[in-house]
Amino acid sequence: ATTRNQRANEVDGVDYFFISEEIFLNKIERDEFAEWERFYDYYYGTYREQLENTIVSGKHILLEIDVKGALKIKHNYPEAVLIFIDPPSIEVLISRLKNRKTENEEEFRKRIERAKMELSLKGKFDYLVVNDNLDLALSELKSIINKITT
């Protein structure tokens, strides 16, 4: 779930559940999220009920979430396996973000500060995949997923 605006190519209930900040905060109070985080100006979270229903059904779950959210999941679900997608270096990450041109200067600065914090926590993850060569990184990621799901 998220409080950010839905993008043109996104489908509510598929990509995210797009909800108001008021609803999100009420759900936090009712402990409806397995993890949640305020990321820049928006909230993001994983619904506990959906997660636990999927676990009970015996299916595997792949969450693409921020570092703090991943560590909350690991704390609450110790059987979770965490994979950190690592840039080759902070300089490469900065270059990639600049080339995307999706943030203004202030947003860019916040994103870099956040990235530095996240990089400092990568040692808490079970696996590390360096995203230097996309095909190689995808191959390594698939290999890890196959290993932990069989």
PDB file of C-alpha atoms in Angstrom:
ATOM      1  CA  ALA A   1       0.000   0.000   0.000  1.00  0.00           C
ATOM      2  CA  THR A   2       1.147   3.539  -0.554  1.00  0.00           C
ATOM      3  CA  THR A   3      -0.015   7.107  -0.040  1.00  0.00           C
ATOM      4  CA  ARG A   4       1.719   8.419  -3.151  1.00  0.00           C
ATOM      5  CA  ASN A   5      -0.246   9.279  -6.259  1.00  0.00           C
ATOM      6  CA  GLN A   6      -1.010   6.535  -8.729  1.00  0.00           C
ATOM      7  CA  ARG A   7       1.026   6.786 -11.928  1.00  0.00           C
ATOM      8  CA  ALA A   8      -0.607   6.500 -15.351  1.00  0.00           C
ATOM      9  CA  ASN A   9       0.697   2.967 -15.999  1.00  0.00           C
ATOM     10  CA  GLU A  10      -0.210   1.593 -12.539  1.00  0.00           C
ATOM     11  CA  VAL A  11      -3.297  -0.375 -11.547  1.00  0.00           C
ATOM     12  CA  ASP A  12      -4.769   0.021  -8.068  1.00  0.00           C
ATOM     13  CA  GLY A  13      -4.733  -3.331  -6.284  1.00  0.00           C
ATOM     14  CA  VAL A  14      -2.104  -4.727  -8.660  1.00  0.00           C
ATOM     15  CA  ASP A  15       0.920  -2.432  -8.477  1.00  0.00           C
ATOM     16  CA  TYR A  16      -0.057  -0.960  -5.109  1.00  0.00           C
ATOM     17  CA  PHE A  17      -3.122  -0.235  -3.066  1.00  0.00           C
ATOM     18  CA  PHE A  18      -3.328   3.556  -3.343  1.00  0.00           C
ATOM     19  CA  ILE A  19      -4.818   4.955  -0.123  1.00  0.00           C
ATOM     20  CA  SER A  20      -4.922   8.277   1.668  1.00  0.00           C
ATOM     21  CA  GLU A  21      -2.462   9.152   4.412  1.00  0.00           C
ATOM     22  CA  GLU A  22      -5.325   9.194   6.922  1.00  0.00           C
ATOM     23  CA  ILE A  23      -6.332   5.633   6.038  1.00  0.00           C
ATOM     24  CA  PHE A  24      -2.695   4.515   6.071  1.00  0.00           C
ATOM     25  CA  LEU A  25      -2.133   5.971   9.550  1.00  0.00           C
ATOM     26  CA  ASN A  26      -5.306   4.257  10.801  1.00  0.00           C
ATOM     27  CA  LYS A  27      -4.012   0.957   9.451  1.00  0.00           C
ATOM     28  CA  ILE A  28      -0.702   1.509  11.271  1.00  0.00           C
ATOM     29  CA  GLU A  29      -2.626   2.052  14.519  1.00  0.00           C
ATOM     30  CA  ARG A  30      -4.522  -1.203  13.918  1.00  0.00           C
ATOM     31  CA  ASP A  31      -1.215  -3.042  13.216  1.00  0.00           C
ATOM     32  CA  GLU A  32      -2.351  -4.049   9.732  1.00  0.00           C
ATOM     33  CA  PHE A  33       1.111  -3.831   8.189  1.00  0.00           C
ATOM     34  CA  ALA A  34       3.841  -6.462   8.471  1.00  0.00           C
ATOM     35  CA  GLU A  35       6.216  -3.598   7.684  1.00  0.00           C
ATOM     36  CA  TRP A  36       5.804   0.023   6.799  1.00  0.00           C
ATOM     37  CA  GLU A  37       8.035   2.988   6.190  1.00  0.00           C
ATOM     38  CA  ARG A  38       7.746   6.651   5.439  1.00  0.00           C
ATOM     39  CA  PHE A  39       9.894   7.064   2.355  1.00  0.00           C
ATOM     40  CA  TYR A  40      10.409  10.726   1.514  1.00  0.00           C
ATOM     41  CA  ASP A  41       6.935  12.253   1.632  1.00  0.00           C
ATOM     42  CA  TYR A  42       4.883   9.072   1.284  1.00  0.00           C
ATOM     43  CA  TYR A  43       4.080   5.946   3.278  1.00  0.00           C
ATOM     44  CA  TYR A  44       4.599   2.446   1.929  1.00  0.00           C
ATOM     45  CA  GLY A  45       3.643  -0.800   3.621  1.00  0.00           C
ATOM     46  CA  THR A  46       2.984  -4.519   3.213  1.00  0.00           C
ATOM     47  CA  TYR A  47      -0.385  -5.764   4.433  1.00  0.00           C
ATOM     48  CA  ARG A  48       0.103  -8.323   7.200  1.00  0.00           C
ATOM     49  CA  GLU A  49      -3.048 -10.308   6.350  1.00  0.00           C
ATOM     50  CA  GLN A  50      -2.079 -10.773   2.694  1.00  0.00           C
ATOM     51  CA  LEU A  51       1.451 -11.765   3.650  1.00  0.00           C
ATOM     52  CA  GLU A  52       0.348 -14.282   6.277  1.00  0.00           C
ATOM     53  CA  ASN A  53      -2.388 -15.767   4.074  1.00  0.00           C
ATOM     54  CA  THR A  54       0.216 -16.361   1.368  1.00  0.00           C
ATOM     55  CA  ILE A  55       2.619 -17.943   3.875  1.00  0.00           C
ATOM     56  CA  VAL A  56      -0.126 -20.256   5.193  1.00  0.00           C
ATOM     57  CA  SER A  57      -0.999 -21.296   1.636  1.00  0.00           C
ATOM     58  CA  GLY A  58       2.577 -22.535   1.194  1.00  0.00           C
ATOM     59  CA  LYS A  59       3.451 -20.118  -1.586  1.00  0.00           C
ATOM     60  CA  HIS A  60       6.688 -18.180  -1.816  1.00  0.00           C
ATOM     61  CA  ILE A  61       6.585 -14.398  -1.601  1.00  0.00           C
ATOM     62  CA  LEU A  62       8.880 -11.902  -3.267  1.00  0.00           C
ATOM     63  CA  LEU A  63       8.754  -8.408  -1.793  1.00  0.00           C
ATOM     64  CA  GLU A  64      10.498  -5.463  -3.386  1.00  0.00           C
ATOM     65  CA  ILE A  65      10.802  -3.135  -0.414  1.00  0.00           C
ATOM     66  CA  ASP A  66      13.237  -0.680   1.111  1.00  0.00           C
ATOM     67  CA  VAL A  67      16.043  -1.765   3.432  1.00  0.00           C
ATOM     68  CA  LYS A  68      14.326  -0.797   6.687  1.00  0.00           C
ATOM     69  CA  GLY A  69      11.157  -2.618   5.634  1.00  0.00           C
ATOM     70  CA  ALA A  70      13.187  -5.703   4.744  1.00  0.00           C
ATOM     71  CA  LEU A  71      14.844  -5.704   8.151  1.00  0.00           C
ATOM     72  CA  LYS A  72      11.415  -5.402   9.828  1.00  0.00           C
ATOM     73  CA  ILE A  73      10.224  -8.402   7.803  1.00  0.00           C
ATOM     74  CA  LYS A  74      13.311 -10.401   8.853  1.00  0.00           C
ATOM     75  CA  HIS A  75      12.703  -9.474  12.501  1.00  0.00           C
ATOM     76  CA  ASN A  76       9.035 -10.529  12.357  1.00  0.00           C
ATOM     77  CA  TYR A  77       9.532 -13.483  10.005  1.00  0.00           C
ATOM     78  CA  PRO A  78      12.994 -14.950  10.749  1.00  0.00           C
ATOM     79  CA  GLU A  79      12.618 -17.495   7.936  1.00  0.00           C
ATOM     80  CA  ALA A  80      12.621 -14.636   5.406  1.00  0.00           C
ATOM     81  CA  VAL A  81      15.635 -14.477   3.110  1.00  0.00           C
ATOM     82  CA  LEU A  82      16.925 -10.997   2.310  1.00  0.00           C
ATOM     83  CA  ILE A  83      18.677 -10.131  -0.944  1.00  0.00           C
ATOM     84  CA  PHE A  84      20.361  -6.739  -1.260  1.00  0.00           C
ATOM     85  CA  ILE A  85      20.729  -5.296  -4.758  1.00  0.00           C
ATOM     86  CA  ASP A  86      23.969  -3.344  -4.551  1.00  0.00           C
ATOM     87  CA  PRO A  87      25.268  -0.723  -6.971  1.00  0.00           C
ATOM     88  CA  PRO A  88      28.895  -1.250  -8.054  1.00  0.00           C
ATOM     89  CA  SER A  89      29.807   1.922  -6.126  1.00  0.00           C
ATOM     90  CA  ILE A  90      28.208   5.040  -4.694  1.00  0.00           C
ATOM     91  CA  GLU A  91      29.686   6.990  -7.625  1.00  0.00           C
ATOM     92  CA  VAL A  92      27.927   4.733 -10.143  1.00  0.00           C
ATOM     93  CA  LEU A  93      24.680   5.073  -8.214  1.00  0.00           C
ATOM     94  CA  ILE A  94      24.978   8.870  -8.219  1.00  0.00           C
ATOM     95  CA  SER A  95      25.639   8.828 -11.961  1.00  0.00           C
ATOM     96  CA  ARG A  96      22.643   6.553 -12.626  1.00  0.00           C
ATOM     97  CA  LEU A  97      20.333   8.738 -10.569  1.00  0.00           C
ATOM     98  CA  LYS A  98      21.570  11.924 -12.260  1.00  0.00           C
ATOM     99  CA  ASN A  99      21.060  10.384 -15.699  1.00  0.00           C
ATOM    100  CA  ARG A 100      17.468   9.418 -14.839  1.00  0.00           C
ATOM    101  CA  LYS A 101      16.622  13.071 -14.227  1.00  0.00           C
ATOM    102  CA  THR A 102      13.541  12.148 -12.184  1.00  0.00           C
ATOM    103  CA  GLU A 103      14.259  14.295  -9.102  1.00  0.00           C
ATOM    104  CA  ASN A 104      14.895  17.950  -8.463  1.00  0.00           C
ATOM    105  CA  GLU A 105      18.111  18.920  -6.629  1.00  0.00           C
ATOM    106  CA  GLU A 106      16.597  18.623  -3.132  1.00  0.00           C
ATOM    107  CA  GLU A 107      14.991  15.232  -3.894  1.00  0.00           C
ATOM    108  CA  PHE A 108      18.262  14.059  -5.425  1.00  0.00           C
ATOM    109  CA  ARG A 109      20.194  15.043  -2.286  1.00  0.00           C
ATOM    110  CA  LYS A 110      17.679  13.198  -0.078  1.00  0.00           C
ATOM    111  CA  ARG A 111      17.885  10.114  -2.278  1.00  0.00           C
ATOM    112  CA  ILE A 112      21.693  10.025  -2.055  1.00  0.00           C
ATOM    113  CA  GLU A 113      21.609  10.414   1.740  1.00  0.00           C
ATOM    114  CA  ARG A 114      19.040   7.620   1.934  1.00  0.00           C
ATOM    115  CA  ALA A 115      21.174   5.434  -0.351  1.00  0.00           C
ATOM    116  CA  LYS A 116      24.199   5.900   1.904  1.00  0.00           C
ATOM    117  CA  MET A 117      22.142   4.792   4.915  1.00  0.00           C
ATOM    118  CA  GLU A 118      20.813   1.784   3.011  1.00  0.00           C
ATOM    119  CA  LEU A 119      24.289   0.794   1.821  1.00  0.00           C
ATOM    120  CA  SER A 120      25.484   0.844   5.432  1.00  0.00           C
ATOM    121  CA  LEU A 121      22.922  -1.878   6.247  1.00  0.00           C
ATOM    122  CA  LYS A 122      23.653  -4.290   3.390  1.00  0.00           C
ATOM    123  CA  GLY A 123      25.712  -6.519   5.713  1.00  0.00           C
ATOM    124  CA  LYS A 124      22.493  -7.493   7.487  1.00  0.00           C
ATOM    125  CA  PHE A 125      21.178  -9.206   4.342  1.00  0.00           C
ATOM    126  CA  ASP A 126      21.561 -12.905   3.524  1.00  0.00           C
ATOM    127  CA  TYR A 127      22.688 -12.353  -0.069  1.00  0.00           C
ATOM    128  CA  LEU A 128      24.265  -9.511  -1.989  1.00  0.00           C
ATOM    129  CA  VAL A 129      23.856  -9.080  -5.748  1.00  0.00           C
ATOM    130  CA  VAL A 130      25.972  -6.379  -7.364  1.00  0.00           C
ATOM    131  CA  ASN A 131      24.058  -4.688 -10.175  1.00  0.00           C
ATOM    132  CA  ASP A 132      26.993  -3.848 -12.420  1.00  0.00           C
ATOM    133  CA  ASN A 133      25.953  -5.923 -15.421  1.00  0.00           C
ATOM    134  CA  LEU A 134      22.161  -6.305 -15.604  1.00  0.00           C
ATOM    135  CA  ASP A 135      22.172  -9.729 -17.298  1.00  0.00           C
ATOM    136  CA  LEU A 136      24.689 -11.086 -14.794  1.00  0.00           C
ATOM    137  CA  ALA A 137      22.804  -9.600 -11.839  1.00  0.00           C
ATOM    138  CA  LEU A 138      19.519 -11.109 -13.065  1.00  0.00           C
ATOM    139  CA  SER A 139      21.161 -14.489 -13.542  1.00  0.00           C
ATOM    140  CA  GLU A 140      22.598 -14.379 -10.024  1.00  0.00           C
ATOM    141  CA  LEU A 141      19.265 -13.272  -8.587  1.00  0.00           C
ATOM    142  CA  LYS A 142      17.433 -16.116 -10.357  1.00  0.00           C
ATOM    143  CA  SER A 143      20.016 -18.577  -9.068  1.00  0.00           C
ATOM    144  CA  ILE A 144      19.535 -17.396  -5.486  1.00  0.00           C
ATOM    145  CA  ILE A 145      15.744 -17.542  -5.774  1.00  0.00           C
ATOM    146  CA  ASN A 146      15.899 -21.068  -7.228  1.00  0.00           C
ATOM    147  CA  LYS A 147      18.232 -22.135  -4.414  1.00  0.00           C
ATOM    148  CA  ILE A 148      16.004 -20.850  -1.620  1.00  0.00           C
ATOM    149  CA  THR A 149      12.683 -21.983  -3.106  1.00  0.00           C
ATOM    150  CA  THR A 150      13.566 -25.600  -3.911  1.00  0.00           C
TER     151      THR A 150
END
